[in-house]
Amino acid sequence: MTRVQRRQVSTAYERYLQTDELLSLQRTGELVHPDEMIFLVVQQSSELWLKLLAHQLESTVALIRTDSILSAIRHLRGAHSCLGHLIGQLDVLDHIPPASYQQIRTQLEDGSGFSSPGWSATREAARQVGKEFFALLGRRGVGLREIYVHHTRFEELYQLAEGLVDLDADCMLWRTRHLKVIERTIGAEAIGLAGTPIEVLAKLSTRQLFPALWRIRSQLTREADQWPGSARPVPRQQGA
């Protein structure tokens, strides 16, 4: 049996993962620059991670609806891991020289990350998670402030809330890291292919998915000096 004939015999592993189709998606013979392979692999794998991320969040939604809080927290941790891989793999794009990327960029036409189906699915799933979380609080008859002040009494709800904060912070880190990749390749003053100035992307990088979970921290800070047993710091005397 020749080498070519051997490659025609697929293994169970190849059939299960459909590797022939998966590894043919990088258009090896049509690259405009050798570094385009870096861009294709990172972007395509990002869509796979985003698909898994959205799947984890959809599972979280279903679990919150059935009051399966610990399982919901576990799936949020899985989402956290997905985002870690999404952020980490962007490091590879830093190895594309800016001049090389100008050639690769032509292949995107007017495309941009705004068109990412994985990110759209993730945003929608995250919105549903937030909706179900606050519906859960309504069913339990408890508010955010009570959960955060008496967190040991409401440990499961507190950990679930903090899982959402982790998700939100991770998404901001991912958008920020992606912004730095863009600035490194085309500059901070450039216009994206979809006509969006890079400075607009910079503002979007800090957009919050769950603003109420960030506001509660500011609220607790404002209230802290009114809690029993608390006191304002005594100003240091000059020369002390």
Tab-separated table of C-alpha atoms in Angstrom:
chain	number	residue	atom	x	y	z
A	1	MET	CA	0.000	0.000	0.000
A	2	THR	CA	1.441	3.383	-1.026
A	3	ARG	CA	1.589	6.424	1.221
A	4	VAL	CA	-1.221	8.062	-0.798
A	5	GLN	CA	-3.380	4.960	-0.433
A	6	ARG	CA	-2.681	4.851	3.311
A	7	ARG	CA	-3.889	8.449	3.695
A	8	GLN	CA	-7.165	7.492	1.998
A	9	VAL	CA	-7.917	5.091	4.841
A	10	SER	CA	-9.332	7.306	7.578
A	11	THR	CA	-9.096	6.337	11.210
A	12	ALA	CA	-11.955	6.433	13.687
A	13	TYR	CA	-10.295	9.519	15.194
A	14	GLU	CA	-10.293	11.312	11.833
A	15	ARG	CA	-13.876	10.334	11.071
A	16	TYR	CA	-15.131	11.446	14.476
A	17	LEU	CA	-13.408	14.848	14.323
A	18	GLN	CA	-13.873	15.220	10.537
A	19	THR	CA	-10.253	16.278	10.297
A	20	ASP	CA	-10.170	16.131	6.481
A	21	GLU	CA	-12.814	18.851	6.300
A	22	LEU	CA	-11.495	20.781	9.306
A	23	LEU	CA	-7.887	20.956	8.067
A	24	SER	CA	-8.941	21.867	4.523
A	25	LEU	CA	-10.474	25.148	5.689
A	26	GLN	CA	-7.156	27.023	5.783
A	27	ARG	CA	-6.885	27.374	1.976
A	28	THR	CA	-3.205	26.325	2.004
A	29	GLY	CA	-2.684	26.795	-1.732
A	30	GLU	CA	-4.333	30.219	-1.891
A	31	LEU	CA	-2.425	32.182	0.740
A	32	VAL	CA	-1.482	35.746	-0.222
A	33	HIS	CA	1.350	35.628	2.336
A	34	PRO	CA	2.850	32.771	4.398
A	35	ASP	CA	1.767	34.522	7.618
A	36	GLU	CA	-1.859	34.341	6.486
A	37	MET	CA	-1.856	30.806	7.915
A	38	ILE	CA	-1.350	32.328	11.387
A	39	PHE	CA	-4.304	34.636	10.908
A	40	LEU	CA	-6.605	31.932	9.552
A	41	VAL	CA	-5.842	29.379	12.254
A	42	VAL	CA	-6.218	31.867	15.105
A	43	GLN	CA	-9.452	33.371	13.769
A	44	GLN	CA	-11.030	30.035	12.873
A	45	SER	CA	-10.069	28.463	16.183
A	46	SER	CA	-11.437	31.569	17.928
A	47	GLU	CA	-14.814	30.846	16.351
A	48	LEU	CA	-14.633	27.288	17.710
A	49	TRP	CA	-13.821	28.520	21.206
A	50	LEU	CA	-16.641	31.076	20.966
A	51	LYS	CA	-19.004	28.301	19.898
A	52	LEU	CA	-18.008	26.304	22.977
A	53	LEU	CA	-18.263	29.421	25.151
A	54	ALA	CA	-21.814	30.103	23.948
A	55	HIS	CA	-22.662	26.432	24.543
A	56	GLN	CA	-21.413	26.668	28.139
A	57	LEU	CA	-23.467	29.804	28.718
A	58	GLU	CA	-26.592	28.259	27.193
A	59	SER	CA	-26.149	25.325	29.572
A	60	THR	CA	-25.790	27.824	32.425
A	61	VAL	CA	-29.123	29.402	31.454
A	62	ALA	CA	-30.896	26.033	31.555
A	63	LEU	CA	-29.359	25.155	34.921
A	64	ILE	CA	-30.285	28.466	36.560
A	65	ARG	CA	-33.874	27.983	35.393
A	66	THR	CA	-34.021	24.691	37.299
A	67	ASP	CA	-32.260	26.150	40.381
A	68	SER	CA	-29.217	23.908	39.777
A	69	ILE	CA	-26.886	26.590	41.075
A	70	LEU	CA	-23.730	24.550	41.695
A	71	SER	CA	-23.896	23.034	38.206
A	72	ALA	CA	-24.455	26.508	36.749
A	73	ILE	CA	-21.338	27.734	38.557
A	74	ARG	CA	-19.356	24.807	37.118
A	75	HIS	CA	-20.399	25.742	33.581
A	76	LEU	CA	-19.456	29.357	34.212
A	77	ARG	CA	-15.999	28.133	35.194
A	78	GLY	CA	-15.882	26.304	31.877
A	79	ALA	CA	-16.774	29.569	30.131
A	80	HIS	CA	-13.933	31.244	32.037
A	81	SER	CA	-11.498	28.633	30.690
A	82	CYS	CA	-12.766	29.164	27.129
A	83	LEU	CA	-12.105	32.886	27.418
A	84	GLY	CA	-8.644	32.198	28.775
A	85	HIS	CA	-7.805	30.273	25.601
A	86	LEU	CA	-9.368	32.983	23.434
A	87	ILE	CA	-7.201	35.632	25.074
A	88	GLY	CA	-4.023	33.551	25.108
A	89	GLN	CA	-4.052	32.536	21.473
A	90	LEU	CA	-4.136	36.166	20.358
A	91	ASP	CA	-0.443	36.287	21.324
A	92	VAL	CA	0.320	34.389	18.118
A	93	LEU	CA	-1.029	37.265	16.004
A	94	ASP	CA	1.687	39.527	17.434
A	95	HIS	CA	4.168	37.605	15.268
A	96	ILE	CA	2.640	38.925	12.028
A	97	PRO	CA	4.691	41.949	10.847
A	98	PRO	CA	2.531	45.020	10.123
A	99	ALA	CA	3.652	45.086	6.474
A	100	SER	CA	2.693	41.438	6.038
A	101	TYR	CA	-0.706	42.028	7.579
A	102	GLN	CA	-1.458	44.711	4.994
A	103	GLN	CA	-1.450	41.938	2.381
A	104	ILE	CA	-3.506	39.578	4.510
A	105	ARG	CA	-6.009	42.321	5.291
A	106	THR	CA	-7.066	42.565	1.655
A	107	GLN	CA	-8.652	39.111	1.902
A	108	LEU	CA	-11.172	40.299	4.494
A	109	GLU	CA	-12.832	42.738	2.049
A	110	ASP	CA	-15.112	44.774	4.378
A	111	GLY	CA	-15.203	42.110	7.094
A	112	SER	CA	-14.558	42.750	10.772
A	113	GLY	CA	-14.908	41.133	14.176
A	114	PHE	CA	-18.358	42.735	14.433
A	115	SER	CA	-19.501	40.024	12.004
A	116	SER	CA	-18.314	37.161	14.207
A	117	PRO	CA	-21.163	34.638	14.585
A	118	GLY	CA	-19.469	33.195	17.659
A	119	TRP	CA	-19.314	36.547	19.434
A	120	SER	CA	-22.939	37.321	18.511
A	121	ALA	CA	-24.026	33.975	19.970
A	122	THR	CA	-21.910	34.588	23.084
A	123	ARG	CA	-23.394	38.045	23.671
A	124	GLU	CA	-26.926	36.711	23.344
A	125	ALA	CA	-26.212	33.755	25.643
A	126	ALA	CA	-24.614	36.084	28.211
A	127	ARG	CA	-27.675	38.334	28.069
A	128	GLN	CA	-29.877	35.327	28.792
A	129	VAL	CA	-27.651	34.271	31.696
A	130	GLY	CA	-28.035	37.723	33.243
A	131	LYS	CA	-31.792	37.652	32.723
A	132	GLU	CA	-32.099	34.237	34.383
A	133	PHE	CA	-29.829	35.244	37.253
A	134	PHE	CA	-32.026	38.187	38.224
A	135	ALA	CA	-35.148	36.063	37.725
A	136	LEU	CA	-33.600	33.592	40.176
A	137	LEU	CA	-33.083	36.369	42.724
A	138	GLY	CA	-36.732	37.284	42.286
A	139	ARG	CA	-37.797	33.700	42.963
A	140	ARG	CA	-35.623	33.578	46.059
A	141	GLY	CA	-36.870	36.980	47.261
A	142	VAL	CA	-33.373	38.391	47.692
A	143	GLY	CA	-31.561	41.402	46.240
A	144	LEU	CA	-27.979	41.983	45.114
A	145	ARG	CA	-27.127	44.123	48.114
A	146	GLU	CA	-28.288	41.442	50.533
A	147	ILE	CA	-26.253	38.781	48.716
A	148	TYR	CA	-23.088	40.884	48.775
A	149	VAL	CA	-23.431	42.098	52.365
A	150	HIS	CA	-24.385	38.665	53.727
A	151	HIS	CA	-22.396	36.613	51.226
A	152	THR	CA	-21.730	33.716	53.607
A	153	ARG	CA	-25.476	33.311	54.160
A	154	PHE	CA	-26.126	33.292	50.407
A	155	GLU	CA	-22.925	31.531	49.357
A	156	GLU	CA	-24.305	29.804	46.248
A	157	LEU	CA	-25.936	32.958	44.915
A	158	TYR	CA	-22.835	34.983	45.743
A	159	GLN	CA	-20.570	32.533	43.887
A	160	LEU	CA	-22.931	32.571	40.915
A	161	ALA	CA	-22.883	36.374	40.870
A	162	GLU	CA	-19.087	36.384	41.048
A	163	GLY	CA	-19.001	33.880	38.177
A	164	LEU	CA	-20.870	36.446	36.098
A	165	VAL	CA	-18.380	39.103	37.149
A	166	ASP	CA	-15.538	36.806	36.051
A	167	LEU	CA	-17.275	36.339	32.695
A	168	ASP	CA	-17.743	40.086	32.272
A	169	ALA	CA	-14.133	40.868	33.224
A	170	ASP	CA	-12.853	38.136	30.881
A	171	CYS	CA	-14.864	39.546	27.976
A	172	MET	CA	-13.435	43.004	28.610
A	173	LEU	CA	-9.918	41.549	28.748
A	174	TRP	CA	-10.511	39.690	25.480
A	175	ARG	CA	-11.788	42.815	23.728
A	176	THR	CA	-8.878	44.847	25.122
A	177	ARG	CA	-6.322	42.238	24.021
A	178	HIS	CA	-7.927	42.116	20.590
A	179	LEU	CA	-7.728	45.903	20.422
A	180	LYS	CA	-3.988	45.773	21.147
A	181	VAL	CA	-3.521	43.259	18.328
A	182	ILE	CA	-5.304	45.651	15.970
A	183	GLU	CA	-3.245	48.640	17.140
A	184	ARG	CA	-0.063	46.593	16.746
A	185	THR	CA	-0.858	45.596	13.169
A	186	ILE	CA	-2.588	48.640	11.624
A	187	GLY	CA	-2.073	51.402	14.218
A	188	ALA	CA	-4.237	53.158	16.780
A	189	GLU	CA	-5.333	55.904	14.373
A	190	ALA	CA	-6.482	53.635	11.538
A	191	ILE	CA	-9.986	52.964	10.261
A	192	GLY	CA	-11.225	49.369	10.324
A	193	LEU	CA	-12.335	47.580	7.163
A	194	ALA	CA	-15.969	48.047	8.186
A	195	GLY	CA	-15.357	51.803	8.464
A	196	THR	CA	-15.107	51.865	12.264
A	197	PRO	CA	-12.336	54.040	13.759
A	198	ILE	CA	-10.051	52.159	16.125
A	199	GLU	CA	-10.827	54.710	18.858
A	200	VAL	CA	-14.451	53.514	18.778
A	201	LEU	CA	-13.259	49.953	19.389
A	202	ALA	CA	-11.273	51.253	22.356
A	203	LYS	CA	-14.462	52.591	23.947
A	204	LEU	CA	-16.289	49.316	23.341
A	205	SER	CA	-13.533	47.333	25.062
A	206	THR	CA	-14.791	48.382	28.507
A	207	ARG	CA	-18.499	47.813	27.839
A	208	GLN	CA	-20.073	45.788	30.658
A	209	LEU	CA	-22.404	42.831	30.190
A	210	PHE	CA	-23.759	43.037	33.750
A	211	PRO	CA	-23.456	46.664	34.915
A	212	ALA	CA	-25.551	46.049	38.051
A	213	LEU	CA	-22.888	43.657	39.340
A	214	TRP	CA	-20.289	46.422	39.083
A	215	ARG	CA	-22.535	49.153	40.530
A	216	ILE	CA	-23.156	47.136	43.697
A	217	ARG	CA	-19.467	47.460	44.553
A	218	SER	CA	-19.614	51.231	44.304
A	219	GLN	CA	-22.776	51.225	46.410
A	220	LEU	CA	-21.122	49.165	49.155
A	221	THR	CA	-18.122	51.488	49.157
A	222	ARG	CA	-20.377	54.524	49.612
A	223	GLU	CA	-22.206	52.814	52.465
A	224	ALA	CA	-19.163	51.335	54.195
A	225	ASP	CA	-18.639	54.154	56.719
A	226	GLN	CA	-22.228	53.756	57.908
A	227	TRP	CA	-21.928	50.086	58.840
A	228	PRO	CA	-21.909	49.165	62.541
A	229	GLY	CA	-18.416	49.151	63.987
A	230	SER	CA	-16.905	50.995	61.043
A	231	ALA	CA	-15.128	54.314	61.237
A	232	ARG	CA	-13.560	56.710	58.833
A	233	PRO	CA	-9.746	56.599	58.765
A	234	VAL	CA	-8.173	59.082	61.156
A	235	PRO	CA	-6.067	61.581	59.152
A	236	ARG	CA	-2.377	61.422	59.976
A	237	GLN	CA	-1.036	64.501	61.723
A	238	GLN	CA	1.618	66.420	59.901
A	239	GLY	CA	5.055	65.295	60.965
A	240	ALA	CA	3.778	62.099	62.596
